[in-house]
Amino acid sequence: MSQADFVVVANRLPVDRDDDGGWRRSPGGLVTALEPVMRKAEGAWVGWAGKPGLDLEPFDFEGTHLVPITLSAEEIQNYYEGFSNDTIWPLYHDVIAAPRYRRVWWDAYVDVNRRFAEASADAAAEGATVWVQDYQLQLVPAMLRSMRPDLTIGYFHHIPFPAYGLFSQLPWRRQVLEGLLGADVVGFQRVADAGNFARAVRRQFHYTTKASGITVPLEDGSTRNVLAKAFPISIDAESYIELAQRPEIQARAKEIRESLGNPKTVMLGVDRLDYTKGIRHRLKAFGELLQDGKLSVEDATLVQVASPSRERVEAYIQLRDEIELTVGRINGDFDTMDHTAIRYLHQAFPREEMVALYLAADVMLVTALRDGMNLVAKEYVASRIDNRGVLLLSEFAGAADELGSAIRINPHDIGGMKDAIMRAIEMPGAEQGRRMRSLRRRVLEHDVSDWSKSFLEALATAKR
Ligand code: G6P
């Protein structure tokens, strides 16, 4: 098999399977960001095709060599739904839902991480750079280093890294830290995440941690340096601008407003249906504003896109029930024949439709209780080529570190969130313009290609 000088390892491959068995590039930002890098380096991407038992040979797709990892139905249950999404996900999002610590899940996580590491070791050429992505694969860096000491290994953590008081609950905390310390550079979304990681390493291993890196002692008495640093991820901003400029997408935005009965204000929430997103808190605030008579359905409609996610994990099943009960109650109490309070869509839409929604929305609600970054906030901002619209942004989303001109909210403070919603609805055009221009400047100046460039530069320097 041919070997690549640049290898990305992620839980998911960058392609989705069509109904007719063909492949389509996935719409995500990471995929878009890495596409030019992959093309240039004739890179390889190791990942899971998203279906149980699918056993595929490596294949080439649009200039990238794809190496599919097979997961059995049982491995999906234990490694993906179990340890990744019922242990690590809730623990790292500040235990909004209770993490479950099950030894069979951990065992599967170790086995599957080893399989990813082996496939990456096979795919990488001598001296290659390997970039491991996210919490599903925290053990891969150290496994890969022991198999292939010649490689340069980067790891990027897309979700929060929790404070030590929470992280220390994890029965396998030392193994996870050791796994991550196998990388030359460990990247995080926020400065606070990198700080939490360094603190966990100090507490567990008593290694010296400085801004220039963590000193990891080796068996032969020498040391390795591991850089732990924030590299906030972004979006492919130009592609959102290009879509927002298209006349047919602008016409679609108008049509969306009309089909909602032309309310004075359209508010929008766009999330994976996940308990970290604060969807219930947002619905509560909006429901109370209708109840208080501060808003009516003629004044304001909330469009809530909640795309299906991790549908076999118990906490997600429960959350869906709670949200759908709440939406039904609010709509039942306040809808008229012509207007609805909440247009709820448990669906995923193509990017064109998302941009039309962003253009149709006067107020964007990002109310996450905890979020690594939240790219939806950046997508909304990039799409607002008219410099209008108001972003409400939770201070618990990584994006809050960069998007200082948004209206900041604490989603736990329902009263404060109601005030912020009213302020957004009533905000004069001039103030909207001032804020939106400043938000857009940040997102356009720091797009996803800057993100991958700065990470890969740090990685190249770290190895030298
Ligand atoms: C978050 C994670 C990603 C993950 C995505 C979708 O953004 O950081 O690693 O791929 O959610 O979740 P899923 O479980 O469907 O891959």
XYZ file of C-alpha atoms and ligand atoms in Angstrom:
480
model
C 0.000 0.000 0.000
C 1.229 3.509 -0.767
C 2.083 5.583 2.297
C 1.275 9.228 2.916
C 3.348 12.072 4.353
C 0.245 13.548 5.989
C -2.404 11.466 7.735
C -5.585 12.620 9.462
C -7.146 10.237 11.974
C -10.721 10.960 13.046
C -13.616 8.885 14.305
C -15.488 9.636 11.088
C -14.291 9.536 7.486
C -14.778 12.819 5.572
C -17.411 11.202 3.304
C -21.026 10.080 3.627
C -22.559 7.184 1.794
C -25.331 7.895 -0.743
C -28.367 5.638 -0.903
C -27.006 4.168 -4.144
C -23.706 3.196 -2.454
C -21.673 6.143 -3.838
C -19.742 8.623 -1.678
C -20.268 12.335 -1.054
C -17.921 14.712 0.771
C -19.323 15.444 4.279
C -20.391 19.033 4.798
C -18.376 19.660 8.015
C -15.875 22.468 8.542
C -12.972 20.173 9.398
C -13.344 18.405 6.072
C -13.411 21.698 4.158
C -10.428 23.002 6.128
C -8.237 20.026 5.479
C -9.178 19.464 1.865
C -6.468 21.729 0.365
C -3.844 20.345 2.786
C -4.832 16.778 1.940
C -4.705 17.447 -1.800
C -1.293 19.071 -1.657
C 0.259 16.386 0.504
C -1.623 13.516 -1.193
C -2.754 12.746 2.306
C -4.616 9.836 3.852
C -7.628 9.941 6.195
C -8.281 7.099 8.622
C -11.843 6.897 9.981
C -15.095 5.010 10.448
C -17.700 5.043 7.662
C -20.538 5.483 10.173
C -22.300 2.134 9.724
C -21.963 -1.157 11.649
C -19.963 -3.993 10.148
C -19.136 -2.162 6.912
C -15.859 -3.789 5.808
C -14.307 -1.688 3.054
C -10.928 -1.680 1.346
C -9.044 1.649 1.330
C -10.025 3.806 -1.668
C -9.220 7.174 -3.214
C -11.755 9.988 -3.163
C -11.175 13.451 -4.649
C -7.443 13.446 -4.018
C -7.538 11.824 -0.565
C -6.664 8.249 0.276
C -9.420 6.981 2.592
C -8.735 4.170 5.051
C -12.014 2.855 6.499
C -12.042 1.339 9.992
C -14.628 -1.381 10.531
C -16.654 -1.254 13.756
C -18.963 -4.094 14.723
C -22.411 -3.350 16.156
C -21.046 -4.234 19.599
C -18.063 -1.899 19.225
C -20.358 0.913 18.184
C -22.342 0.297 21.364
C -19.342 0.156 23.678
C -16.726 2.424 22.112
C -18.883 5.048 20.331
C -22.248 5.222 22.117
C -20.826 4.031 25.432
C -17.378 5.336 26.346
C -17.174 8.206 23.836
C -20.701 9.544 24.170
C -21.986 8.315 27.542
C -18.742 8.654 29.552
C -16.352 11.205 28.023
C -18.913 13.508 26.360
C -20.957 14.225 29.527
C -17.873 14.293 31.794
C -16.042 16.774 29.570
C -19.163 18.944 29.281
C -19.176 19.559 33.025
C -21.460 16.606 33.868
C -24.608 18.337 32.504
C -25.744 14.719 32.155
C -24.333 12.078 34.484
C -21.370 10.206 32.964
C -21.482 6.420 33.266
C -18.269 4.578 34.025
C -18.436 1.046 32.651
C -15.406 -1.199 32.366
C -16.611 -3.010 29.227
C -16.924 0.370 27.507
C -13.387 1.305 28.498
C -12.040 -2.033 27.222
C -13.718 -1.459 23.851
C -12.357 2.111 23.743
C -8.806 0.786 24.226
C -9.267 -1.906 21.552
C -10.783 0.431 18.987
C -8.191 3.155 19.657
C -5.505 0.533 19.050
C -7.116 -0.408 15.732
C -7.109 3.262 14.649
C -3.469 3.585 15.724
C -2.447 0.458 13.760
C -4.235 1.614 10.625
C -2.562 5.030 10.942
C 0.862 3.451 11.446
C 0.314 1.459 8.224
C -0.866 4.499 6.281
C 1.980 6.846 7.298
C 5.256 7.135 5.374
C 8.623 7.376 7.156
C 8.793 10.661 9.092
C 5.164 11.581 8.228
C 2.937 13.973 10.142
C -0.189 12.444 11.694
C -3.010 14.627 13.007
C -5.410 12.875 15.403
C -8.841 14.475 15.977
C -11.017 14.569 19.065
C -12.146 12.785 22.195
C -13.036 9.458 20.599
C -9.309 8.854 19.974
C -7.452 10.147 23.034
C -5.283 7.028 23.331
C -4.120 7.041 19.717
C -1.217 9.538 20.110
C 0.718 7.398 22.635
C -0.141 4.100 20.917
C 1.053 5.491 17.608
C 4.241 6.905 19.116
C 5.221 3.527 20.534
C 4.582 1.841 17.160
C 6.207 4.595 15.080
C 8.646 6.865 16.956
C 9.646 8.464 13.633
C 6.273 10.236 13.229
C 5.318 13.792 14.150
C 2.002 13.509 16.004
C -0.563 16.242 16.608
C -3.866 15.944 18.465
C -6.730 18.428 18.446
C -9.465 18.291 21.075
C -12.685 19.743 19.634
C -14.669 19.673 22.884
C -13.988 21.234 26.301
C -11.387 19.794 28.659
C -12.912 19.898 32.148
C -11.546 21.250 35.414
C -9.497 18.747 37.438
C -12.210 18.318 40.075
C -14.430 16.770 37.407
C -11.780 15.086 35.260
C -10.483 13.239 38.295
C -13.756 11.256 38.463
C -12.583 9.254 35.455
C -11.373 5.828 36.635
C -8.939 5.762 33.670
C -7.707 9.351 34.028
C -4.015 8.435 34.005
C -4.303 6.324 30.871
C -6.163 9.087 29.058
C -3.551 11.703 29.997
C -0.752 9.343 28.970
C -2.526 8.751 25.671
C -2.733 12.471 24.914
C 0.854 13.117 26.011
C 1.960 10.859 23.153
C 1.414 13.845 20.833
C 3.985 16.573 20.115
C 1.255 19.215 20.166
C -2.090 18.891 21.979
C -4.460 21.597 20.725
C -7.545 22.922 22.519
C -10.339 25.388 21.714
C -9.869 27.747 24.678
C -6.936 28.861 26.768
C -8.901 27.540 29.771
C -9.072 24.021 28.255
C -5.300 23.929 27.722
C -4.897 25.140 31.333
C -7.188 22.405 32.673
C -5.213 19.775 30.778
C -1.854 21.053 32.055
C -3.220 21.143 35.607
C -4.460 17.536 35.332
C -1.009 16.462 34.126
C 0.653 18.286 37.053
C -1.714 16.780 39.586
C -1.429 13.245 38.254
C 2.231 13.046 37.249
C 3.965 16.083 38.807
C 5.520 16.983 35.444
C 6.734 20.543 34.918
C 4.291 22.527 32.771
C 5.162 25.886 31.178
C 3.763 27.977 28.331
C 6.513 26.494 26.153
C 5.380 22.957 26.925
C 5.077 20.047 29.321
C 8.284 18.196 30.110
C 7.627 14.456 29.869
C 10.412 12.231 31.270
C 11.367 9.195 29.179
C 12.615 5.786 30.296
C 16.184 6.453 29.101
C 16.444 9.483 31.390
C 15.944 12.080 28.635
C 12.756 14.187 28.200
C 10.215 15.093 25.491
C 8.425 18.413 25.192
C 4.636 18.421 24.607
C 3.058 21.740 23.641
C -0.489 22.168 25.054
C -2.064 25.295 23.587
C -5.294 26.883 22.375
C -5.989 26.936 18.622
C -9.626 28.087 18.327
C -11.267 26.421 15.334
C -13.242 28.387 12.788
C -15.305 27.999 9.598
C -14.760 28.375 5.899
C -16.158 31.923 6.064
C -15.812 32.686 2.319
C -18.106 29.832 1.357
C -20.856 31.224 3.639
C -20.448 34.688 2.134
C -20.643 33.251 -1.355
C -23.890 31.429 -0.519
C -25.368 34.475 1.222
C -24.771 36.541 -1.922
C -26.698 34.169 -4.196
C -30.023 35.662 -5.317
C -31.833 32.313 -5.049
C -30.739 31.906 -1.412
C -31.824 35.456 -0.582
C -35.173 34.722 -2.245
C -35.445 31.547 -0.179
C -34.824 33.580 3.005
C -37.746 35.850 2.087
C -39.919 32.852 1.332
C -39.105 31.357 4.754
C -40.262 34.553 6.499
C -43.428 34.612 4.430
C -44.250 30.994 5.163
C -43.954 31.800 8.886
C -46.639 34.475 8.434
C -44.165 37.388 8.308
C -43.700 37.849 12.055
C -41.883 41.049 13.040
C -38.964 39.044 14.410
C -37.673 35.636 13.405
C -35.455 34.009 16.025
C -33.355 30.968 15.209
C -31.694 28.117 17.058
C -29.572 25.556 15.178
C -28.090 22.654 17.092
C -27.487 18.955 17.094
C -30.160 17.679 19.462
C -27.801 17.539 22.440
C -28.221 18.329 26.151
C -25.137 20.541 26.045
C -26.859 23.041 23.760
C -29.293 24.539 26.293
C -32.314 24.079 24.026
C -34.659 23.570 26.988
C -33.424 26.753 28.686
C -34.008 28.701 25.475
C -37.547 27.288 25.114
C -38.292 28.138 28.724
C -37.231 31.776 28.277
C -39.241 32.164 25.069
C -42.296 30.407 26.524
C -42.249 32.748 29.529
C -42.006 35.836 27.315
C -45.163 34.683 25.520
C -46.821 33.877 28.847
C -45.908 37.281 30.306
C -47.443 38.983 27.259
C -44.090 40.630 26.444
C -44.217 38.859 23.067
C -46.994 37.458 20.907
C -46.732 34.956 18.063
C -47.327 37.822 15.601
C -44.276 39.568 17.060
C -41.901 36.666 17.164
C -41.474 33.116 15.919
C -38.676 30.825 17.009
C -37.363 28.437 14.373
C -35.559 25.601 16.122
C -33.551 23.212 13.975
C -32.503 20.257 16.123
C -30.655 17.780 13.948
C -30.863 14.116 14.980
C -27.821 12.912 16.913
C -26.672 9.798 18.842
C -30.232 8.559 18.862
C -29.577 5.320 20.730
C -27.928 6.915 23.771
C -30.394 7.138 26.678
C -29.738 10.781 27.600
C -30.475 11.817 24.001
C -33.688 9.779 23.854
C -34.866 11.454 27.054
C -33.876 14.926 25.915
C -35.811 14.522 22.680
C -38.947 13.597 24.624
C -38.564 16.592 26.941
C -37.995 19.056 24.118
C -40.847 17.749 22.019
C -43.212 17.869 25.011
C -42.208 21.468 25.712
C -42.541 22.547 22.075
C -45.964 20.913 21.881
C -47.118 22.661 25.067
C -45.907 26.107 24.004
C -47.371 25.784 20.523
C -50.620 24.402 21.916
C -50.981 27.360 24.257
C -49.984 30.170 21.900
C -50.356 29.229 18.211
C -53.016 30.830 16.071
C -54.256 29.669 12.677
C -51.781 32.059 11.026
C -48.802 32.023 13.344
C -46.771 29.525 15.284
C -44.643 30.127 18.361
C -42.005 27.526 17.533
C -41.338 25.931 14.177
C -39.495 22.815 15.342
C -37.515 20.786 12.793
C -35.913 17.522 13.906
C -34.021 17.316 10.646
C -30.678 18.112 9.061
C -30.535 20.518 6.126
C -28.010 21.222 3.373
C -25.784 24.247 3.791
C -27.802 26.298 1.219
C -30.941 26.024 3.344
C -28.986 26.836 6.510
C -27.675 30.057 4.992
C -31.216 31.001 3.891
C -32.301 30.452 7.511
C -29.420 32.592 8.814
C -30.467 35.362 6.405
C -34.092 35.047 7.515
C -33.235 35.279 11.226
C -33.149 38.635 13.038
C -31.904 37.033 16.234
C -29.676 33.967 16.575
C -29.831 32.097 19.887
C -26.717 30.181 20.950
C -27.459 29.169 24.530
C -25.079 26.246 25.109
C -24.522 25.171 28.722
C -21.053 24.057 27.618
C -19.620 23.901 24.106
C -16.086 23.443 22.787
C -16.487 26.231 20.214
C -19.968 26.408 18.569
C -19.472 26.966 14.874
C -23.131 27.876 14.316
C -22.418 31.259 15.926
C -19.619 31.846 13.410
C -21.734 30.606 10.478
C -24.509 33.069 11.355
C -22.068 35.958 11.577
C -20.314 35.078 8.293
C -23.664 34.823 6.486
C -24.880 38.277 7.595
C -23.449 40.161 4.624
C -25.999 42.941 5.326
C -24.330 43.641 8.727
C -27.678 43.192 10.457
C -28.991 40.631 12.925
C -28.175 40.037 16.573
C -26.208 37.134 18.036
C -27.041 36.013 21.583
C -24.095 33.941 22.716
C -23.602 31.844 25.818
C -20.470 32.608 27.773
C -20.049 28.832 28.150
C -19.365 28.375 24.419
C -15.745 28.594 23.263
C -16.823 31.146 20.638
C -17.478 33.659 23.455
C -13.705 34.140 23.865
C -13.524 35.585 20.364
C -16.965 37.064 19.678
C -16.983 39.842 22.253
C -19.506 41.981 20.353
C -22.309 39.428 20.717
C -24.866 39.821 23.512
C -23.431 37.509 26.130
C -25.814 35.407 28.168
C -25.716 32.942 31.013
C -28.253 30.308 29.907
C -28.857 29.213 33.512
C -30.192 32.688 34.277
C -33.640 32.495 32.636
C -34.558 36.042 33.720
C -31.333 37.414 32.261
C -31.894 35.475 29.043
C -35.443 36.893 28.708
C -34.070 40.431 29.090
C -31.349 39.699 26.531
C -33.901 38.359 24.029
C -36.011 41.529 24.408
C -32.927 43.683 24.050
C -31.974 41.832 20.865
C -35.472 42.157 19.416
C -35.527 45.887 20.143
C -31.944 46.679 19.152
C -31.674 49.705 16.803
C -30.198 49.059 13.359
C -27.130 51.215 14.015
C -26.133 49.187 17.055
C -26.769 45.926 15.189
C -24.462 47.194 12.442
C -21.703 48.177 14.852
C -21.751 44.833 16.594
C -22.143 42.715 13.482
C -19.293 44.446 11.662
C -16.963 43.756 14.546
C -18.093 40.098 14.799
C -17.653 39.603 11.075
C -14.187 41.114 11.122
C -13.068 38.501 13.628
C -14.610 35.540 11.776
C -13.324 36.657 8.366
C -9.847 37.350 9.687
C -9.590 34.035 11.451
C -11.102 31.331 9.271
C -10.617 27.594 9.353
C -7.614 27.624 7.023
C -5.815 29.919 9.506
C -6.701 27.432 12.190
C -5.210 24.407 10.410
C -2.215 26.469 9.266
C -1.354 27.674 12.763
C -1.763 24.194 14.263
C 0.378 22.547 11.600
C 3.044 25.254 11.903
C 3.210 24.730 15.664
C 3.502 20.998 15.017
C 6.323 21.444 12.494
C 8.189 23.702 14.940
C 7.600 21.378 17.894
C 9.275 18.479 16.141
C 12.320 20.455 15.014
C -18.987 17.157 17.930
C -17.679 16.403 18.101
C -17.303 15.690 16.809
C -18.455 14.854 16.300
C -19.703 15.726 16.120
C -20.935 14.932 15.652
O -18.793 18.273 17.123
O -16.650 17.264 18.522
O -16.180 14.851 17.039
O -18.121 14.221 15.093
O -20.001 16.334 17.366
O -21.184 13.860 16.482
P -21.165 12.338 15.989
O -21.270 11.534 17.234
O -22.370 12.210 15.099
O -19.896 12.105 15.220
